[in-house]
Short mmCIF file of C-alpha atoms in Angstrom, two decimals:
data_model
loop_
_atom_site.label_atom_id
_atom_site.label_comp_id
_atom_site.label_asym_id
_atom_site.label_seq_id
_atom_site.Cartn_x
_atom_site.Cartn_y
_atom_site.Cartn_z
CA UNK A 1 135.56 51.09 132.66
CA UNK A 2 134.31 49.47 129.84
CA UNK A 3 134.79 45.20 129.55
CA UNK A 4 136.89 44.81 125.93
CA UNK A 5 134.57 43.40 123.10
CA UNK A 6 135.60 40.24 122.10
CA UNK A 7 136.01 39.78 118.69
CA UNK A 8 133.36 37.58 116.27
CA UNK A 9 135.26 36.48 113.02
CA UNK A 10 133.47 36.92 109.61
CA UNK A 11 132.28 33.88 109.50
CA UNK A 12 129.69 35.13 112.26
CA UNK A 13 127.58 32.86 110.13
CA UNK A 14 123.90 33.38 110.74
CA UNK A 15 121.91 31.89 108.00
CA UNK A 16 121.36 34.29 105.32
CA UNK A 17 118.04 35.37 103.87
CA UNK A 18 117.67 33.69 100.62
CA UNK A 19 113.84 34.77 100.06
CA UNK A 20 114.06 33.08 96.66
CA UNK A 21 113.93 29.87 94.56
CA UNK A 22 111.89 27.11 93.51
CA UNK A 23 113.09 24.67 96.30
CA UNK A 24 113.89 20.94 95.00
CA UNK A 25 111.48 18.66 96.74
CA UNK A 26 112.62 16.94 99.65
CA UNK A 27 111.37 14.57 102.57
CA UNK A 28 114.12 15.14 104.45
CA UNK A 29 114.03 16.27 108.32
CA UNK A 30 112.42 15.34 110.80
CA UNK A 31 109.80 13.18 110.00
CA UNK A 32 106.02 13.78 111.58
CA UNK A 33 105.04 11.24 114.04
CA UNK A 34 103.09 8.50 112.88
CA UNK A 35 99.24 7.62 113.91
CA UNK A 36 97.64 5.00 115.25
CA UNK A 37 97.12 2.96 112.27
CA UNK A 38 100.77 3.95 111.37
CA UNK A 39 100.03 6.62 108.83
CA UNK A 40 102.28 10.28 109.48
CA UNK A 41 99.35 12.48 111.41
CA UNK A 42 98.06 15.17 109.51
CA UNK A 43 98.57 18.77 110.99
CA UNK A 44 98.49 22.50 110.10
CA UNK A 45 100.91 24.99 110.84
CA UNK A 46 101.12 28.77 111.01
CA UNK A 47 104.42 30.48 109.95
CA UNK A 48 105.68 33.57 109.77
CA UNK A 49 107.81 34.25 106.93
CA UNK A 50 105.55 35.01 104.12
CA UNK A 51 106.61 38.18 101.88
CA UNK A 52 104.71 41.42 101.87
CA UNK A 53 102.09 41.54 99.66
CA UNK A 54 103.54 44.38 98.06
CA UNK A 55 106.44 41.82 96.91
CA UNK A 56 104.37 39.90 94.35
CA UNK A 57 106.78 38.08 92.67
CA UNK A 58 108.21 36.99 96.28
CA UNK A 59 105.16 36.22 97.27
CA UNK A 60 104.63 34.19 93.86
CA UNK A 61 108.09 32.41 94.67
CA UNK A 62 107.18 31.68 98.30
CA UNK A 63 103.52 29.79 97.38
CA UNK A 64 105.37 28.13 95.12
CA UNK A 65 107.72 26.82 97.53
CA UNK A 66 104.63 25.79 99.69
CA UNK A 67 103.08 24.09 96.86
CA UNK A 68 106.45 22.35 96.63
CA UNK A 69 106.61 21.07 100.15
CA UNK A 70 103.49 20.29 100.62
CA UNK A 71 103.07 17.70 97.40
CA UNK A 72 106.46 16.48 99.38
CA UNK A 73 104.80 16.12 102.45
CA UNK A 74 101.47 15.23 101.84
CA UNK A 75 100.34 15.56 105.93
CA UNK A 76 101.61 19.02 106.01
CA UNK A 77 99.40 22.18 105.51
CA UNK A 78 100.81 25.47 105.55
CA UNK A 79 99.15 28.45 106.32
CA UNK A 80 101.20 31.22 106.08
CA UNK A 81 101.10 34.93 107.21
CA UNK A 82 103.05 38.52 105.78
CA UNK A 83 102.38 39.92 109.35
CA UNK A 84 106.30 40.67 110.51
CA UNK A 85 107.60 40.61 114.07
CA UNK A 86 106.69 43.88 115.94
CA UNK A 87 107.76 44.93 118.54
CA UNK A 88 104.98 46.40 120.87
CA UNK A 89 101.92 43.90 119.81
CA UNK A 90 104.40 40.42 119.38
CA UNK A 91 104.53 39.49 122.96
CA UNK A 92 100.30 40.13 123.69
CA UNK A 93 99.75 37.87 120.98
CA UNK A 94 102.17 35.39 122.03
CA UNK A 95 100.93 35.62 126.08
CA UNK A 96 97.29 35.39 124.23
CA UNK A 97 97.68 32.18 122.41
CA UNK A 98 97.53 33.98 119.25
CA UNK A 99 101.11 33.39 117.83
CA UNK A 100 101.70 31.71 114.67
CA UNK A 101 103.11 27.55 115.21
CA UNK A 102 106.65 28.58 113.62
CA UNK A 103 107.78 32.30 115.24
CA UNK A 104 110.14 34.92 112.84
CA UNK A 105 111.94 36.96 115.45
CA UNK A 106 114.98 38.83 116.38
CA UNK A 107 118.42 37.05 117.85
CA UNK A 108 117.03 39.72 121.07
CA UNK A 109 114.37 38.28 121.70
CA UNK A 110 114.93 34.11 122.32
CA UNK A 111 116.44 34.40 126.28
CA UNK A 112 112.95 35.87 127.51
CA UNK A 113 111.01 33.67 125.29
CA UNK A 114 113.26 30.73 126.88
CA UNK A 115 112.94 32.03 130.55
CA UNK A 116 109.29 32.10 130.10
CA UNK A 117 108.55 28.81 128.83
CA UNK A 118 106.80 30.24 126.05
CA UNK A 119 109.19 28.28 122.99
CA UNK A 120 109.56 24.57 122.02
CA UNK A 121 112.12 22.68 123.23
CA UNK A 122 113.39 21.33 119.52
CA UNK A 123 116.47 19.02 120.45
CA UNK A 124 114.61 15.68 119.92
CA UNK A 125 114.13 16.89 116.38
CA UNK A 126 117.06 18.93 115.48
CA UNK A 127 119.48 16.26 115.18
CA UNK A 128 117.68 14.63 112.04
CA UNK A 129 118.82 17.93 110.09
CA UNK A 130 121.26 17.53 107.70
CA UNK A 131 124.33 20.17 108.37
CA UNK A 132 122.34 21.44 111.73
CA UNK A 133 125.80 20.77 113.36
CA UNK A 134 127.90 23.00 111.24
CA UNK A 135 125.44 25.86 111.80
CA UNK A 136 127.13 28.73 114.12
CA UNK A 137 128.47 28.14 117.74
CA UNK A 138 128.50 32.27 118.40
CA UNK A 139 124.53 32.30 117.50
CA UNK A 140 123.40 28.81 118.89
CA UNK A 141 124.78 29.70 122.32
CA UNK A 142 121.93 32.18 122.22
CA UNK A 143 119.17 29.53 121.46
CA UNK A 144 119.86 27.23 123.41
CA UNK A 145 120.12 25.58 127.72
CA UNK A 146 121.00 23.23 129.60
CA UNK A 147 121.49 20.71 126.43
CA UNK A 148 117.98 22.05 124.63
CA UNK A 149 117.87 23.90 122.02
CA UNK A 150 115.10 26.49 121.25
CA UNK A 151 115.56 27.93 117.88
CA UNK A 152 117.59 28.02 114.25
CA UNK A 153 119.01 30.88 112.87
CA UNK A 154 117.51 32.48 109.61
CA UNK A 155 119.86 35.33 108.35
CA UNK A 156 121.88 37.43 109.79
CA UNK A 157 122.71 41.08 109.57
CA UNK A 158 125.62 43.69 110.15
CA UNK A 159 125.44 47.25 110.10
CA UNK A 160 126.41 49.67 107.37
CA UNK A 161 126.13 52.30 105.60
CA UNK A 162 123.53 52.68 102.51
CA UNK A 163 123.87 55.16 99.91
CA UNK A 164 122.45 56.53 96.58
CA UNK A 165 125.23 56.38 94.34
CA UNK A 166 123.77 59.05 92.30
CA UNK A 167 122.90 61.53 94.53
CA UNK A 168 126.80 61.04 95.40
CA UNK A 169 127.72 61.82 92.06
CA UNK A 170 124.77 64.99 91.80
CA UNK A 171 126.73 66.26 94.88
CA UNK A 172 130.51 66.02 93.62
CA UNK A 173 131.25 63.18 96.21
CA UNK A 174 132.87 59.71 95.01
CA UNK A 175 130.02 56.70 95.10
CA UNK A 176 133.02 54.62 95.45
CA UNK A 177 134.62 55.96 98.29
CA UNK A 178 132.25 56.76 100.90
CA UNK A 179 132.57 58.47 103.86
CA UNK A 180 134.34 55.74 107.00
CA UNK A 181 133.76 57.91 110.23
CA UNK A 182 130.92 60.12 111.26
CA UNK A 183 133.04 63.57 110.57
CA UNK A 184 133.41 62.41 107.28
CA UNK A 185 129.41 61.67 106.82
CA UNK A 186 128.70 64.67 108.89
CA UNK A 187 130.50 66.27 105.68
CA UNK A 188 129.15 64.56 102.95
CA UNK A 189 125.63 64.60 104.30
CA UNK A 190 125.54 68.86 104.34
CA UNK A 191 126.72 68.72 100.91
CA UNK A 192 124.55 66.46 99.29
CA UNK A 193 121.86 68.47 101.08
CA UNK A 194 123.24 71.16 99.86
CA UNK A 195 124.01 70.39 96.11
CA UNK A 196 120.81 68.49 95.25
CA UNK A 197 118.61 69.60 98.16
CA UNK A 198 117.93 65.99 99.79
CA UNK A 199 118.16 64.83 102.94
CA UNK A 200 121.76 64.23 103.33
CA UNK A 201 121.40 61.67 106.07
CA UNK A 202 118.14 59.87 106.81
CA UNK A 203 117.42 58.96 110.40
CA UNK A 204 115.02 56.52 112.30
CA UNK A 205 113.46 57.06 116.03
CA UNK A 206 109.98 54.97 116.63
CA UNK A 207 108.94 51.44 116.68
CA UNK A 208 112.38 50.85 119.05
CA UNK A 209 114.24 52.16 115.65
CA UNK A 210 115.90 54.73 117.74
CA UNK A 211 117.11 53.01 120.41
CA UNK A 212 118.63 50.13 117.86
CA UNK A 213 120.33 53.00 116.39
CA UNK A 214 121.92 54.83 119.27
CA UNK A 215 122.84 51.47 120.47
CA UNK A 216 124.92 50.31 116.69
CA UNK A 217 126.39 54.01 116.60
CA UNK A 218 127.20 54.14 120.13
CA UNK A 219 129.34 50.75 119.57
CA UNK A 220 131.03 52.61 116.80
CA UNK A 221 132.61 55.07 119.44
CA UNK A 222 133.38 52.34 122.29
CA UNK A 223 130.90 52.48 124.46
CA UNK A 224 128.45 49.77 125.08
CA UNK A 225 124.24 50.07 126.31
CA UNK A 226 124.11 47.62 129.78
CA UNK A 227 127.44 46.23 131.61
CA UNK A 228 127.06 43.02 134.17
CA UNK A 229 128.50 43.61 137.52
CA UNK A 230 130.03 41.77 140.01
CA UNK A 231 127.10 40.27 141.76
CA UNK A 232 125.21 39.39 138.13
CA UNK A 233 123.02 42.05 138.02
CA UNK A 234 122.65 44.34 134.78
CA UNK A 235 123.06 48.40 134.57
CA UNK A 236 123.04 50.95 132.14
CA UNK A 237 126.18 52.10 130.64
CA UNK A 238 125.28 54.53 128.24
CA UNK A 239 125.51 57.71 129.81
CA UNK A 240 129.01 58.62 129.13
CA UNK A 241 130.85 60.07 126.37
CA UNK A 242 130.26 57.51 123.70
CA UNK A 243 126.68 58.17 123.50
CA UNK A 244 126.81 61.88 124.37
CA UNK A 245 128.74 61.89 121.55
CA UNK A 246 126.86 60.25 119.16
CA UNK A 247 123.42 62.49 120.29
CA UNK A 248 125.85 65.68 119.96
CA UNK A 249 126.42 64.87 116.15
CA UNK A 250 122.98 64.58 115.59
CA UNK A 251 121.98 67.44 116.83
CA UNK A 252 124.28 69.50 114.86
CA UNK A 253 123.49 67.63 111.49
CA UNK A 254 119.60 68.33 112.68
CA UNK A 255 119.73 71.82 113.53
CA UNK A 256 123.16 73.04 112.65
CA UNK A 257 123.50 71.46 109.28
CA UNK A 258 120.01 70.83 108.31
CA UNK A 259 121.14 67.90 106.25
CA UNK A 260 118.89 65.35 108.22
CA UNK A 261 115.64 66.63 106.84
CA UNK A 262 112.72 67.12 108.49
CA UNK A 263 111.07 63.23 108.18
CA UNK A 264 113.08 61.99 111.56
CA UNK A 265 109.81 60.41 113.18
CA UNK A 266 109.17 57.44 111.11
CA UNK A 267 110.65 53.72 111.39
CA UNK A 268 112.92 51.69 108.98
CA UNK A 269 110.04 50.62 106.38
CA UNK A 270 109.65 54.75 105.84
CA UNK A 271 112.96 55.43 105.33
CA UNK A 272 113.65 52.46 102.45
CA UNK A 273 110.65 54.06 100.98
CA UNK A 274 112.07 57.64 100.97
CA UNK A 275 115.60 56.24 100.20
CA UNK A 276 114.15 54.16 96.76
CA UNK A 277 112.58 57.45 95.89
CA UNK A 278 115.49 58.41 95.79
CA UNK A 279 115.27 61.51 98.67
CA UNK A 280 118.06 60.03 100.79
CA UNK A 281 121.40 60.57 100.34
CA UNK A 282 122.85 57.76 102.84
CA UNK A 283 121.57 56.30 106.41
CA UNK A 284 122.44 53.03 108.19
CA UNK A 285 121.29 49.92 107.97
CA UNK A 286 122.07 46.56 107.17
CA UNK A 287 122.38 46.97 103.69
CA UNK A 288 121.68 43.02 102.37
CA UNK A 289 118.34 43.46 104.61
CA UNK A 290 117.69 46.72 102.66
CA UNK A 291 118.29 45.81 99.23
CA UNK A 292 115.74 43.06 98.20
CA UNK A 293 112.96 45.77 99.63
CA UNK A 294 114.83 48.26 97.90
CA UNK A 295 114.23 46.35 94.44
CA UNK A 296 111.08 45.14 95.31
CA UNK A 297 109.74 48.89 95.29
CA UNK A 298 111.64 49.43 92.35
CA UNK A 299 114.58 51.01 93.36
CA UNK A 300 117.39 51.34 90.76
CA UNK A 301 120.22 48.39 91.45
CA UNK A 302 122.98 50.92 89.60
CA UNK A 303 122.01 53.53 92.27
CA UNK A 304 122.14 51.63 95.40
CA UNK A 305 125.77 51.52 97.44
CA UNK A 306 126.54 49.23 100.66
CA UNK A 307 129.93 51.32 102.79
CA UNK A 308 131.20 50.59 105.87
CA UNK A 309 129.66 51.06 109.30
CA UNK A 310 130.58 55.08 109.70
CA UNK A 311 133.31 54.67 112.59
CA UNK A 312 133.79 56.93 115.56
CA UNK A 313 137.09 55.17 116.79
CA UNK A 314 136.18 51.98 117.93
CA UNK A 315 136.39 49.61 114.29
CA UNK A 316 133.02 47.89 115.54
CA UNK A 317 129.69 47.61 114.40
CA UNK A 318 126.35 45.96 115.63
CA UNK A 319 125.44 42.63 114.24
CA UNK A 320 122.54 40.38 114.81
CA UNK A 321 120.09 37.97 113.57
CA UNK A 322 116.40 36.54 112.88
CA UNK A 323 116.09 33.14 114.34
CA UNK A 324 112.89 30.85 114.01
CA UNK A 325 111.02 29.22 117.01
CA UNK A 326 108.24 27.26 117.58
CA UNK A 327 105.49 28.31 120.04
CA UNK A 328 105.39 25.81 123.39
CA UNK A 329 102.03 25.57 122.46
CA UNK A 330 102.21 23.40 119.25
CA UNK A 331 101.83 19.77 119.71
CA UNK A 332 104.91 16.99 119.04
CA UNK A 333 103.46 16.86 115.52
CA UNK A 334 103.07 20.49 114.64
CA UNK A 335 106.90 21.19 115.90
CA UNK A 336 108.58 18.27 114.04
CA UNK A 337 106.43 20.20 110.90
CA UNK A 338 107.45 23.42 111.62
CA UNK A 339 111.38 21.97 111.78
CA UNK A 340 111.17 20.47 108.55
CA UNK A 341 109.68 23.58 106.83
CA UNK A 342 112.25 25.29 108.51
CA UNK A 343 115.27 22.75 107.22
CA UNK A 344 113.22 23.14 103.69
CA UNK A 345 113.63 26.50 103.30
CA UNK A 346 115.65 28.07 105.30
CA UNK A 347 118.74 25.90 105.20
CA UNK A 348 119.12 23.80 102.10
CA UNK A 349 118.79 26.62 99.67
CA UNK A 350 122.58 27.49 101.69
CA UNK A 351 124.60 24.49 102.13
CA UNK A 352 122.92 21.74 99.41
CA UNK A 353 124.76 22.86 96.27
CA UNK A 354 121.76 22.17 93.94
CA UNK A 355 119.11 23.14 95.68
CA UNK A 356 120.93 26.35 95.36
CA UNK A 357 121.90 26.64 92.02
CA UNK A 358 118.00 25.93 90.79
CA UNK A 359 117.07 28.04 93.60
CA UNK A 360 118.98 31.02 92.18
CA UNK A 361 117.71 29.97 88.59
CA UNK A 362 114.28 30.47 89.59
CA UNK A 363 114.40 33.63 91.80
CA UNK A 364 116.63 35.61 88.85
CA UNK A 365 113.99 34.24 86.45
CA UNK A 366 110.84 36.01 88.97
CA UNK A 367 113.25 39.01 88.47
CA UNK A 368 114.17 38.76 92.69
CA UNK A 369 117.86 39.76 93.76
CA UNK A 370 120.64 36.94 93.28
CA UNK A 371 124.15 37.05 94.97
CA UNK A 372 123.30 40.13 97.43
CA UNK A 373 126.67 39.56 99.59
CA UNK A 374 125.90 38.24 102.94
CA UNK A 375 127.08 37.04 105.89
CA UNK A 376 126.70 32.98 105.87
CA UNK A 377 125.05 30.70 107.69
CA UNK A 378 127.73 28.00 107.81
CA UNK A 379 131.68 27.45 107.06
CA UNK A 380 133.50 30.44 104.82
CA UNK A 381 134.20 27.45 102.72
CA UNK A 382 130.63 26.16 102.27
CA UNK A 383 129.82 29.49 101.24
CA UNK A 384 132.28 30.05 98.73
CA UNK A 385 130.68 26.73 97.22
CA UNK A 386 127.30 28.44 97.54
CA UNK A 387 128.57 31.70 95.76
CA UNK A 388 130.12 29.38 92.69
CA UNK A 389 127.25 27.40 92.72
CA UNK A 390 124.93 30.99 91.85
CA UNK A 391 127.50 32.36 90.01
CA UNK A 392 125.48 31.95 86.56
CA UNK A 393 122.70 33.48 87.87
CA UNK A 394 123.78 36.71 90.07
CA UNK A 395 122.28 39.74 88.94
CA UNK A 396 123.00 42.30 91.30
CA UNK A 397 125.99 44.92 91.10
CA UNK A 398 128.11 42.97 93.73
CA UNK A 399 130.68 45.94 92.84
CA UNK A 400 128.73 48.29 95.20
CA UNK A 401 129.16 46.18 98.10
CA UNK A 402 132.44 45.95 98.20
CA UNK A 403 133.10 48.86 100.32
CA UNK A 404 130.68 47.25 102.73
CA UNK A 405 132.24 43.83 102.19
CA UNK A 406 135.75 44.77 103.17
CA UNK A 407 134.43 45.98 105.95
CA UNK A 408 133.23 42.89 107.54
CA UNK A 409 136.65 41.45 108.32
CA UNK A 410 137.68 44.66 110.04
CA UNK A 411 135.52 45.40 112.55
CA UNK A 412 134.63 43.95 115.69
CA UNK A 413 130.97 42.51 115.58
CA UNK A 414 129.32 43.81 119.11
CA UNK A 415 125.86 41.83 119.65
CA UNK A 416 122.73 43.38 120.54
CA UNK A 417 121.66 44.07 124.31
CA UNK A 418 121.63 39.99 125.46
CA UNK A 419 118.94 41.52 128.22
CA UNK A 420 115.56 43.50 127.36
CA UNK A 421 116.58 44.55 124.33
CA UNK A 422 113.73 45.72 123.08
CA UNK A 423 112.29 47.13 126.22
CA UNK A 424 115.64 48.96 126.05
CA UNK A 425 115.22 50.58 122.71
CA UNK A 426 111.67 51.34 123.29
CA UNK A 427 113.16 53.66 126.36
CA UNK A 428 115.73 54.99 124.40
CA UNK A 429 113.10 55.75 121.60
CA UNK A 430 112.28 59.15 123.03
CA UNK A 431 115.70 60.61 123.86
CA UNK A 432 116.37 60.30 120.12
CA UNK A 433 113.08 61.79 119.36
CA UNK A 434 113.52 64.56 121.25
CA UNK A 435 117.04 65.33 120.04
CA UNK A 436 115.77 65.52 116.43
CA UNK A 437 112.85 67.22 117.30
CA UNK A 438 114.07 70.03 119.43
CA UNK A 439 116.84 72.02 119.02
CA UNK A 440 116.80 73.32 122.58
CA UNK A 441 116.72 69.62 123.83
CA UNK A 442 119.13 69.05 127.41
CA UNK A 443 121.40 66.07 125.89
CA UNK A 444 122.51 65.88 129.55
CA UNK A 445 119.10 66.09 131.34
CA UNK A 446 117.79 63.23 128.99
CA UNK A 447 120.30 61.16 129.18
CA UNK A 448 119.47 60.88 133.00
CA UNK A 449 116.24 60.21 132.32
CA UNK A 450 116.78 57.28 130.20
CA UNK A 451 118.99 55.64 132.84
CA UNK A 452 116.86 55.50 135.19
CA UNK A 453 113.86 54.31 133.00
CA UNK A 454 116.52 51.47 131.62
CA UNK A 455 117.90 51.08 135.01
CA UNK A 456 114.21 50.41 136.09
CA UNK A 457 113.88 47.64 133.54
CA UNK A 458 116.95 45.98 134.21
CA UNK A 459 115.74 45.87 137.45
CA UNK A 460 113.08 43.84 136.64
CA UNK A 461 115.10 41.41 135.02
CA UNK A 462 117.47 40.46 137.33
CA UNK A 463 118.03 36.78 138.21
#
């Protein structure tokens, strides 16, 4: 039997991703410590964080924001890099010393990071943040023990469903009513495949994509990836009717439909390509993640809808995070720098009204997305102040969230794996592969094999 999923509230307030504005200057934070003769210590840090390249007017906004801080904080350098978490080369370069001072990771990955030492403890710092204690219980239970505290969340994400509005209209279908449950994508996708001969439904399966998505869908039809029993110990709990389920409708939209297309090998950054092309019908992701990149490439903002989290009976949907940690390795000085940076821009743009309001300014004025609907980093009320305090300046359709929107107060949110993750989706990575790939592929046979390999991981984790 399955343990119920308890219930996180819309205000499952993970900072959200403002990538934008000309931050006021501030000396706020914690302050560096001070040398010898009294003076704050000069030091360097390397962050993660920096836009893609490909993003120039991000990129423009973001060195302007280190100009910023650094004329603030004349003893801080920043040295930024564009190179994003990854999965299978993040934790060599972390074990080899060669992680950046200020990490960008996923709300998966902190509790190994913790249990091997390999993080900052940051609560002699912390406390000098201003609104660090209205930031979320639900996520800081994750990043933090036994009274330290190891991290700050970023942004936050929830699944959904994203969708070209026009191929919608190109294939009779409503772009304001999409579909809520998988029969009813299952339908649509075959007939915009059909009608304008996209790929009705776009799909993901390497770089751990696959396993992150069986896991979110799987959630959608009650079942869950790992269960805790009695004695502590973790097992798989996937191989059971939720899942089976979920791998069943893919293989008939693959091979019965053909509405899935024929691109089903790639990871996320492919499919946002193919999808602001505008060769995707709809696909799942988390659509206020999706949409700046979506613009960026020059994607059309008229064209681009946010539904709900396609349902299988369950009224849940996976939700998550990125969180920002500082390596053990960094010095006293180089983590009380890498907190401020992180109070500079990550939180103020959110809860200090005008650092806001001329942060919006600036990013509509670079021509970068204002008022994408999130979910917020603090209170429901602070971020209705936030969302008056932009108001002049929003220039994206907030009209074709609002299926997506609605959603969020409906549905359970059902965290990620809390152990191996990662390793977990990496395992799960073929068994989607091979359903999309072969249309003779043994659901039951391979969904065996992948307990055992997960079983074999958990294994390894146990306390």
């Amino acid at each position: 039997m399955h343990q119920r999923k308890r219930r996180l509230v819309a205000t499952f307030v993970l900072v959200p991703a403002l990538a934008a504005g000309a931050v006021a200057c501030s000396s706020s934070g914690a302050a560096p410590e001070p040398s010898e003769d009294g003076e704050p210590e000069s030091v360097t840090i390397t962050v993660m964080g920096k836009p893609a390249a490909t993003n120039t007017a991000a990129v423009a906004l973001f060195e302007r924001q280190v100009a910023e801080f650094e004329k603030a904080n004349p003893e801080i350098t920043i040295e930024a890099s564009d190179v994003p978490w990854d999965a299978k080369t993040f934790a060599t370069r972390l074990a080899g010393g060669n992680a950046p001072t200020l990490l960008r990771i996923p709300l998966t990955e902190p509790p190994a990071l913790i249990e091997r030492g390999q993080v900052a403890d940051l609560s002699d710092v912390v406390d000098e943040i201003d609104g660090f204690d209205e930031l979320n219980p639900r996520v800081m239970q994750f990043l933090g023990q036994d009274g330290a505290v190891y991290g700050i969340p970023e942004k936050s994400y929830a699944f959904g469903l994203v969708y070209n509005r026009d191929l919608f209209e190109q294939a009779g279908l409503d772009p304001d009513e999409p579909p809520t449950t998988w029969d009813e994508v299952r339908e649509d996708a075959a007939q915009i495949a059909e009608k304008t001969g996209k790929t009705g439904f776009g799909e993901i399966s390497t770089n751990n994509s696959g396993g992150w998505h069986l896991t979110g869908y799987t959630y959608t039809d009650g079942g869950q990836m790992i269960e805790q029993k009695a004695d502590g110990t973790w097992v798989a709990a996937f191989n059971d009717d939720p899942t089976r389920e979920v791998l069943e409708t893919w293989q008939k939209m693959r091979w019965d439909d053909d509405s899935l297309g024929d691109n089903v090998l790639g990871k996320q950054e492919d499919l946002v390509a193919e999808f602001t092309a505008g060769n995707v019908g709809m696909w799942v992701s988390a659509p206020p993640d999706v949409y700046p990149n979506y613009i960026a490439q020059g994607g059309d903002p008229e064209a681009f809808g946010a539904g709900p989290m396609p349902q299988g009976g369950a009224d849940a949907t996976l939700a998550g995070a990125t969180v920002l940690m500082v390596s053990a390795d960094a010095t006293e000085a180089e983590k009380r720098a890498a907190v401020k940076w992180i109070e500079y821009r990550a939180l103020r743009p959110n809860y200090d009204l005008a650092v806001a309001a001329e942060t919006a300014k600036a990013s509509a004025a670079d021509g970068l997305p204002v008022g994408v609907p999130v979910l917020p980093i603090f209170s429901d009320e602070t971020y209705a102040a936030y969302q008056d305090a932009i108001a002049e300046y929003v220039n994206v359709p907030v009209d074709n969230f609002a299926p997506y929107v609605a959603s969020l107060s409906e549905f359970d949110y059902i965290p990620e794996p809390v152990v191996a993750s990662q390793e977990i989706y990496a395992a799960l990575d073929p068994l989607v592969q091979a359903v999309l790939t072969d249309p003779n592929a043994d659901i039951d046979a391979l969904l065996d094999d992948a307990e055992s390999r997960v079983n074999t991981i958990l294994a390894q984790h146990a306390s």
